Amino acid sequence: MKILIKNIKQLVQVEENSRLKVAGIDMKNLPCIQDAWLAIENDTIAGFGKMDDWEGISDWTNLTIIDASDKIVMPSYCDSHTHIVFAGSREGEFVDRINGLTYEQIFERGGGILNSAKKLADASEDELVKSALIRLNEIMIQGTGAVEIKSGYGLSVESELKMLRVIKKLKTLSPLTIKATFLGAHAVPTEYKNDKRKYIDLLINEMMPKIAAEQLADYCDVFCEKNYFTKEETIEILTAGKKHGMSPKVHAEQLSNSGGVLAGVEVGAISVDHLEFVGETEIKALQNSNTIPTILPGAAFFLGLPHPPARKMIDSGLAVAIASDFNPGSSPSGNMNLMLSLGCIHYKMTPEEVINASTINSAYAMDLSKTHGSIAIGKKANIFITKEIPGYSFIPYSFGSNLVDTIIINGKIIEKK
Ligand code: NIG
Ligand code: FE
């Protein structure tokens, strides 16, 4: 199967020499070709260039031609942080917050993550697969081509395994590239409220060996936060995760400065995510590491949190990634187009910076930047073609719109459902 896209107004994020991530001042650079062509063979990008230099294709059999006049072509978004497997919804808590309760107060009375855990315990694997597939389809239509999905609404051996098995099934059922993360340390379940040590032992001694035996997770994550897990506990859990073949990630400094970034850097985390309460110390630590700071504008927007210092991190030379945090409690949207708008409007990132953050850098945050996150020969043909628009800045500018028109994943044109 071959696809040729011709007359592309702007081919965005092209790479001659592949990069693993883009940092600091380089994030302002977004390599593009105006009036371009792109060729796809099977599931791979086979070539691209300027229409002027187009020499034709020798073998025209089995070739689909798409005319992209006045449209732009982008690599699909990589959404490196989601909780897309969940049961039910939490709009009741949304209303409670409108009426004055805080996210923390809702958790203290047994809501929040614990509310989702109660709902998930009653859901079957099939029900969870079905509802997650609907959400995966929704984000695919909005331009996402690769996604990380976390457990963490199980909080028991049985339910955490159930969630991770659901994610494993999604890998076979969805065309999207999927990475799985074990987030058993998302909250301390009510029955262990007065014996957190016992729950941590359960995570490390019972859950992790079973997860490793079934190869259910690529990453291990911890919610490092007051009333959840301390910096020391985070280090202990992530170190144990590494021994079981899971690379570390951290939910860090979301509601307070709690040591998550320093814990992540210490254990060599691939990413530290949220970062609303990051200060100078954390920025310095990140400068001497391979850990990528990831901002989640949807969650900060939905909970009304302070803005993370994205501008400062980029100006300090760091690579920054953007992800959606799609989950029922703090970000009930996986719309990456909206995340880009929020990055520009709230964090003063430029369109070039938000596109770098949500393609190559978020691919790095899930070990996918060798195969995803840019238009490069040999990379996965995960791309989207927009509606007729003037150029890439129009995407974050048009907040709330979906300008994604044609979606190609693994070299196949997706029929929209
Ligand atoms: O990334 N911060 C912790 N976890 C999720 C929220 C989970 C929830 O409220 O269900 C987050 O924001
Ligand atoms: Fe999260």
XYZ file of C-alpha atoms and ligand atoms in Angstrom:
430
model
C 0.000 0.000 0.000
C 1.395 3.394 -1.017
C 0.048 6.870 -0.365
C 1.253 10.044 -2.003
C 0.156 13.359 -0.500
C 0.886 16.190 -2.905
C 0.560 20.000 -3.014
C 0.858 20.196 0.796
C 0.716 23.853 1.772
C 3.026 23.279 4.754
C 4.674 20.011 5.802
C 5.423 20.505 9.487
C 8.188 19.108 11.728
C 10.371 17.582 9.013
C 13.687 16.072 10.024
C 16.702 15.243 7.873
C 18.768 14.120 10.862
C 16.772 12.566 13.602
C 16.759 14.117 17.074
C 15.553 12.504 20.285
C 14.170 15.763 21.713
C 14.375 19.504 21.181
C 15.526 21.728 24.059
C 15.737 25.380 25.067
C 16.024 27.969 22.316
C 15.814 25.226 19.646
C 12.173 24.710 20.637
C 11.422 27.953 18.777
C 12.507 26.208 15.569
C 9.951 24.156 13.691
C 11.389 22.861 10.410
C 8.751 23.003 7.649
C 8.595 22.633 3.871
C 6.150 24.858 1.962
C 4.448 23.334 -1.109
C 5.554 19.808 -0.351
C 4.917 16.138 -1.077
C 5.008 13.184 1.293
C 5.180 9.510 0.321
C 4.115 6.633 2.562
C 4.877 2.977 1.900
C 3.180 0.356 4.060
C 3.375 1.740 7.605
C 6.408 3.954 7.040
C 7.290 7.427 5.784
C 9.180 6.714 2.548
C 10.052 10.205 1.319
C 9.200 13.902 1.272
C 10.358 17.076 -0.390
C 9.350 20.199 -2.305
C 6.850 19.853 -5.158
C 9.407 21.613 -7.397
C 11.823 18.741 -6.874
C 9.180 16.053 -7.400
C 10.486 13.416 -9.809
C 7.468 11.130 -9.857
C 7.179 7.580 -8.661
C 8.365 4.679 -10.812
C 5.776 2.200 -9.551
C 2.247 3.672 -9.706
C 0.421 0.470 -8.907
C -1.597 0.297 -5.724
C -1.040 4.016 -5.076
C -3.537 6.345 -3.387
C -3.041 10.018 -4.205
C -4.284 12.742 -1.859
C -4.308 16.391 -2.916
C -3.563 18.566 0.143
C -3.796 21.982 -1.531
C -4.291 24.704 1.135
C -3.929 22.097 3.887
C -1.070 21.359 6.235
C 0.379 17.990 7.238
C 1.670 17.310 10.730
C 3.139 14.291 12.526
C 0.434 12.906 14.854
C 0.542 14.121 18.440
C 2.166 11.882 21.017
C 0.184 12.040 24.262
C 2.655 10.813 26.878
C 0.393 11.013 29.967
C -3.185 9.720 30.188
C -5.489 7.731 32.464
C -7.828 6.773 29.630
C -9.026 3.500 31.203
C -11.680 4.341 33.787
C -15.264 3.548 34.732
C -18.055 6.096 34.998
C -17.429 9.823 35.309
C -17.058 12.459 38.045
C -19.095 15.476 36.981
C -20.641 15.488 40.493
C -17.218 16.454 41.894
C -16.918 19.086 39.151
C -20.111 20.670 40.478
C -18.858 20.318 44.100
C -15.747 22.269 43.131
C -17.830 24.969 41.447
C -19.678 25.227 44.760
C -16.453 25.752 46.699
C -14.859 22.427 47.635
C -11.205 21.896 46.684
C -9.747 18.838 44.900
C -7.996 17.928 48.184
C -11.205 18.257 50.256
C -13.042 15.975 47.843
C -10.265 13.366 48.209
C -10.296 13.646 52.022
C -13.968 12.681 52.122
C -13.288 9.565 50.001
C -13.868 11.021 46.533
C -11.393 11.816 43.771
C -9.154 8.904 42.800
C -10.890 6.746 45.451
C -14.255 7.464 43.789
C -12.902 6.220 40.435
C -11.386 3.172 42.191
C -14.810 2.205 43.615
C -16.389 2.490 40.170
C -13.591 0.544 38.496
C -13.791 -2.336 40.977
C -17.342 -3.030 39.748
C -16.548 -2.815 36.028
C -15.675 -5.864 33.916
C -12.608 -6.025 31.674
C -14.881 -5.988 28.626
C -16.728 -2.863 29.785
C -13.425 -1.086 30.423
C -12.063 -2.072 26.998
C -15.239 -0.854 25.307
C -15.302 2.578 26.961
C -11.541 3.094 26.541
C -11.770 2.270 22.819
C -14.370 5.011 22.394
C -11.997 7.502 24.055
C -9.033 6.277 21.994
C -11.072 6.785 18.843
C -11.994 10.285 20.002
C -8.361 11.324 20.565
C -7.289 9.733 17.280
C -9.797 11.899 15.419
C -8.335 14.917 17.221
C -4.837 14.100 15.928
C -3.198 11.779 18.457
C -1.186 8.846 17.075
C 0.574 7.475 20.163
C -0.558 7.422 23.772
C 0.629 6.359 27.200
C -2.056 4.885 29.476
C -1.760 4.437 33.245
C -3.373 2.082 35.711
C -4.009 3.604 39.145
C -7.771 3.358 39.593
C -7.380 -0.255 40.746
C -5.459 0.145 44.013
C -5.783 -3.615 44.729
C -3.877 -6.558 43.255
C -6.929 -7.730 41.339
C -8.040 -4.355 39.984
C -4.567 -3.055 39.091
C -3.968 -6.260 37.095
C -7.404 -5.856 35.521
C -6.541 -2.328 34.349
C -3.162 -3.358 32.964
C -4.685 -6.339 31.135
C -7.226 -3.955 29.623
C -4.366 -1.730 28.397
C -2.641 -4.812 26.926
C -5.846 -5.661 25.052
C -6.143 -2.072 23.796
C -2.658 -2.440 22.279
C -4.049 -5.173 20.036
C -7.420 -3.554 19.298
C -6.476 0.085 18.626
C -4.297 1.225 15.714
C -2.638 3.753 18.048
C 0.824 3.063 19.465
C 0.257 2.475 23.190
C 2.625 2.391 26.190
C 1.448 1.079 29.574
C 2.279 2.469 33.013
C 1.741 0.869 36.427
C 0.419 3.559 38.796
C -0.543 1.452 41.818
C 0.902 4.302 43.917
C -1.786 6.742 42.763
C -3.434 6.970 46.209
C -3.523 4.995 49.450
C -6.759 2.960 49.417
C -9.132 3.523 52.354
C -8.492 0.104 53.916
C -4.746 0.953 54.225
C -5.313 4.536 55.417
C -3.667 3.846 58.766
C -1.029 1.471 57.411
C 0.498 2.960 54.296
C 3.601 0.777 54.808
C 1.486 -2.301 54.238
C 0.136 -0.904 50.960
C 3.634 -0.027 49.719
C 4.725 -3.593 50.556
C 1.736 -4.876 48.593
C 2.737 -2.735 45.590
C 6.333 -3.912 45.687
C 6.038 -7.535 46.812
C 2.764 -8.647 45.260
C 1.739 -6.411 42.393
C 5.132 -5.780 40.771
C 6.207 -9.446 40.419
C 2.832 -10.333 38.847
C 2.978 -7.348 36.472
C 6.545 -8.244 35.477
C 5.642 -11.906 34.931
C 2.862 -10.961 32.492
C 4.934 -8.076 31.032
C 2.048 -5.702 31.562
C 3.846 -2.383 32.044
C 6.574 -0.342 30.363
C 6.697 2.273 33.138
C 6.061 2.692 36.840
C 4.627 5.976 38.149
C 3.954 7.460 41.617
C 1.763 10.404 42.691
C 4.341 12.195 44.873
C 2.193 14.601 46.901
C 1.160 15.514 50.434
C -1.459 12.949 51.604
C -0.408 10.556 48.803
C 3.266 9.414 48.644
C 6.364 11.162 50.025
C 9.622 11.757 48.163
C 11.276 8.851 50.023
C 8.368 6.504 49.295
C 8.421 7.595 45.653
C 12.121 6.712 45.385
C 11.542 3.351 47.076
C 8.619 2.399 44.805
C 10.290 3.546 41.588
C 13.550 1.781 42.479
C 11.603 -1.442 43.009
C 9.774 -0.846 39.715
C 13.099 -0.566 37.905
C 14.140 -3.962 39.305
C 10.982 -5.333 37.693
C 11.827 -3.824 34.315
C 9.605 -0.738 34.574
C 11.192 2.601 33.825
C 10.225 5.442 36.235
C 7.873 8.381 35.767
C 6.516 10.748 38.450
C 3.381 12.839 39.074
C 5.378 15.724 40.552
C 4.720 19.101 42.228
C 1.071 19.273 41.090
C -0.617 20.554 44.268
C 2.468 21.472 46.335
C 6.251 21.301 46.203
C 6.652 17.742 47.475
C 9.994 16.483 46.123
C 8.674 14.593 43.087
C 11.076 16.152 40.597
C 14.116 15.505 42.806
C 12.926 11.925 43.375
C 12.464 11.464 39.620
C 15.901 12.834 38.767
C 17.492 10.654 41.468
C 16.026 7.436 40.060
C 16.578 8.464 36.412
C 12.900 8.954 35.523
C 12.141 9.394 31.847
C 9.659 12.160 32.676
C 8.315 14.198 35.586
C 4.807 15.481 34.959
C 2.493 18.363 36.093
C 5.070 20.741 37.722
C 2.829 23.597 38.895
C 4.990 24.045 42.044
C 8.440 23.675 40.448
C 11.092 26.154 41.636
C 14.755 26.952 40.930
C 16.030 23.819 42.724
C 13.966 21.535 40.502
C 14.982 23.376 37.318
C 18.670 23.020 38.281
C 18.243 19.311 38.973
C 16.518 18.804 35.599
C 19.342 20.622 33.798
C 21.735 17.886 34.901
C 19.495 14.984 33.896
C 17.898 13.154 30.965
C 14.456 13.515 32.587
C 11.957 15.511 30.515
C 9.605 17.903 32.336
C 6.070 17.416 31.023
C 3.300 19.946 31.485
C -0.360 18.951 31.529
C -2.298 22.138 30.727
C -5.692 20.398 30.775
C -5.404 19.429 34.445
C -4.102 22.849 35.534
C -6.953 24.513 33.584
C -9.691 22.216 34.894
C -8.567 22.442 38.555
C -7.675 26.147 38.368
C -4.081 25.507 39.470
C -1.203 27.959 39.143
C 0.632 27.779 35.821
C 3.821 25.673 35.792
C 6.918 27.716 34.863
C 7.078 26.366 31.291
C 8.602 29.579 29.909
C 11.296 29.570 32.578
C 12.106 25.900 31.998
C 12.516 26.405 28.246
C 14.521 29.608 28.771
C 16.779 27.607 31.124
C 17.633 25.298 28.248
C 15.286 22.429 29.097
C 13.222 20.378 26.666
C 9.553 20.531 27.691
C 6.817 18.077 26.667
C 3.025 18.571 26.643
C 0.452 15.844 27.295
C -3.283 15.789 28.031
C -3.578 13.862 31.339
C -6.988 12.655 30.024
C -8.751 11.339 33.174
C -12.181 11.644 34.798
C -11.090 13.802 37.762
C -8.674 16.503 36.681
C -8.727 16.563 32.869
C -11.762 15.012 31.201
C -10.382 15.812 27.747
C -7.642 14.285 25.617
C -7.889 16.976 22.956
C -4.262 17.805 22.195
C -5.277 20.751 19.978
C -6.760 22.371 23.079
C -3.618 21.540 25.127
C -1.564 23.417 22.513
C -3.856 26.454 22.785
C -3.557 26.435 26.583
C 0.255 26.181 26.306
C 0.299 29.273 24.087
C -2.332 31.314 25.899
C -1.538 30.511 29.538
C 2.176 29.639 29.474
C 3.291 32.002 26.707
C 4.787 29.212 24.652
C 5.008 29.957 20.928
C 3.164 27.778 18.370
C 6.546 26.299 17.391
C 7.271 25.421 21.037
C 3.904 23.768 21.685
C 4.186 21.707 18.492
C 7.706 20.555 19.416
C 6.443 19.807 22.942
C 3.521 17.672 21.737
C 5.302 15.751 18.963
C 9.031 14.988 19.264
C 9.371 15.858 22.976
C 6.295 13.959 24.111
C 7.494 11.044 21.951
C 10.752 11.186 23.957
C 8.692 11.063 27.178
C 7.564 7.566 26.201
C 10.719 6.300 24.452
C 9.167 6.706 21.027
C 11.183 9.535 19.493
C 13.194 7.162 17.279
C 9.982 6.102 15.524
C 7.374 8.825 16.155
C 7.018 12.578 16.645
C 8.352 13.946 13.346
C 8.243 13.584 9.565
C 11.408 11.613 8.828
C 12.206 8.810 6.399
C 11.763 5.439 8.098
C 9.529 6.755 10.896
C 5.989 5.437 11.447
C 3.482 6.942 9.026
C 1.338 8.470 11.792
C 0.263 11.851 10.453
C -2.744 14.065 9.992
C -3.883 16.397 7.248
C -5.781 19.494 8.383
C -8.736 21.266 6.856
C -7.838 24.274 4.698
C -5.931 26.602 7.049
C -3.331 29.366 6.604
C -0.519 27.657 8.560
C 0.384 25.782 11.767
C -0.169 28.770 14.120
C -3.853 28.600 13.163
C -4.172 25.346 15.176
C -3.488 26.746 18.690
C -5.128 30.037 17.654
C -8.437 28.285 16.864
C -8.930 27.038 20.412
C -11.795 24.606 20.804
C -11.930 23.700 17.085
C -10.920 20.414 15.565
C -9.107 21.236 12.335
C -7.892 17.670 11.813
C -9.384 16.332 8.592
C -7.678 13.145 7.356
C -5.908 10.794 9.744
C -3.295 8.270 8.683
C -2.076 5.786 11.297
C 0.459 3.062 10.489
C 0.173 4.091 6.838
C -3.603 3.499 6.726
C -6.266 6.126 6.188
C -8.617 5.980 9.172
C -12.333 5.866 8.486
C -13.906 8.238 11.020
C -16.551 6.610 13.219
O -2.794 13.377 36.853
N -2.672 13.834 40.090
C -2.985 12.690 40.158
N -3.639 11.989 39.244
C -4.449 12.495 38.203
C -5.807 12.833 38.669
C -6.526 11.643 38.959
C -7.954 11.848 39.320
O -8.363 12.844 39.928
O -8.672 10.912 38.991
C -3.776 13.644 37.521
O -4.192 14.800 37.645
Fe -1.982 12.054 35.698
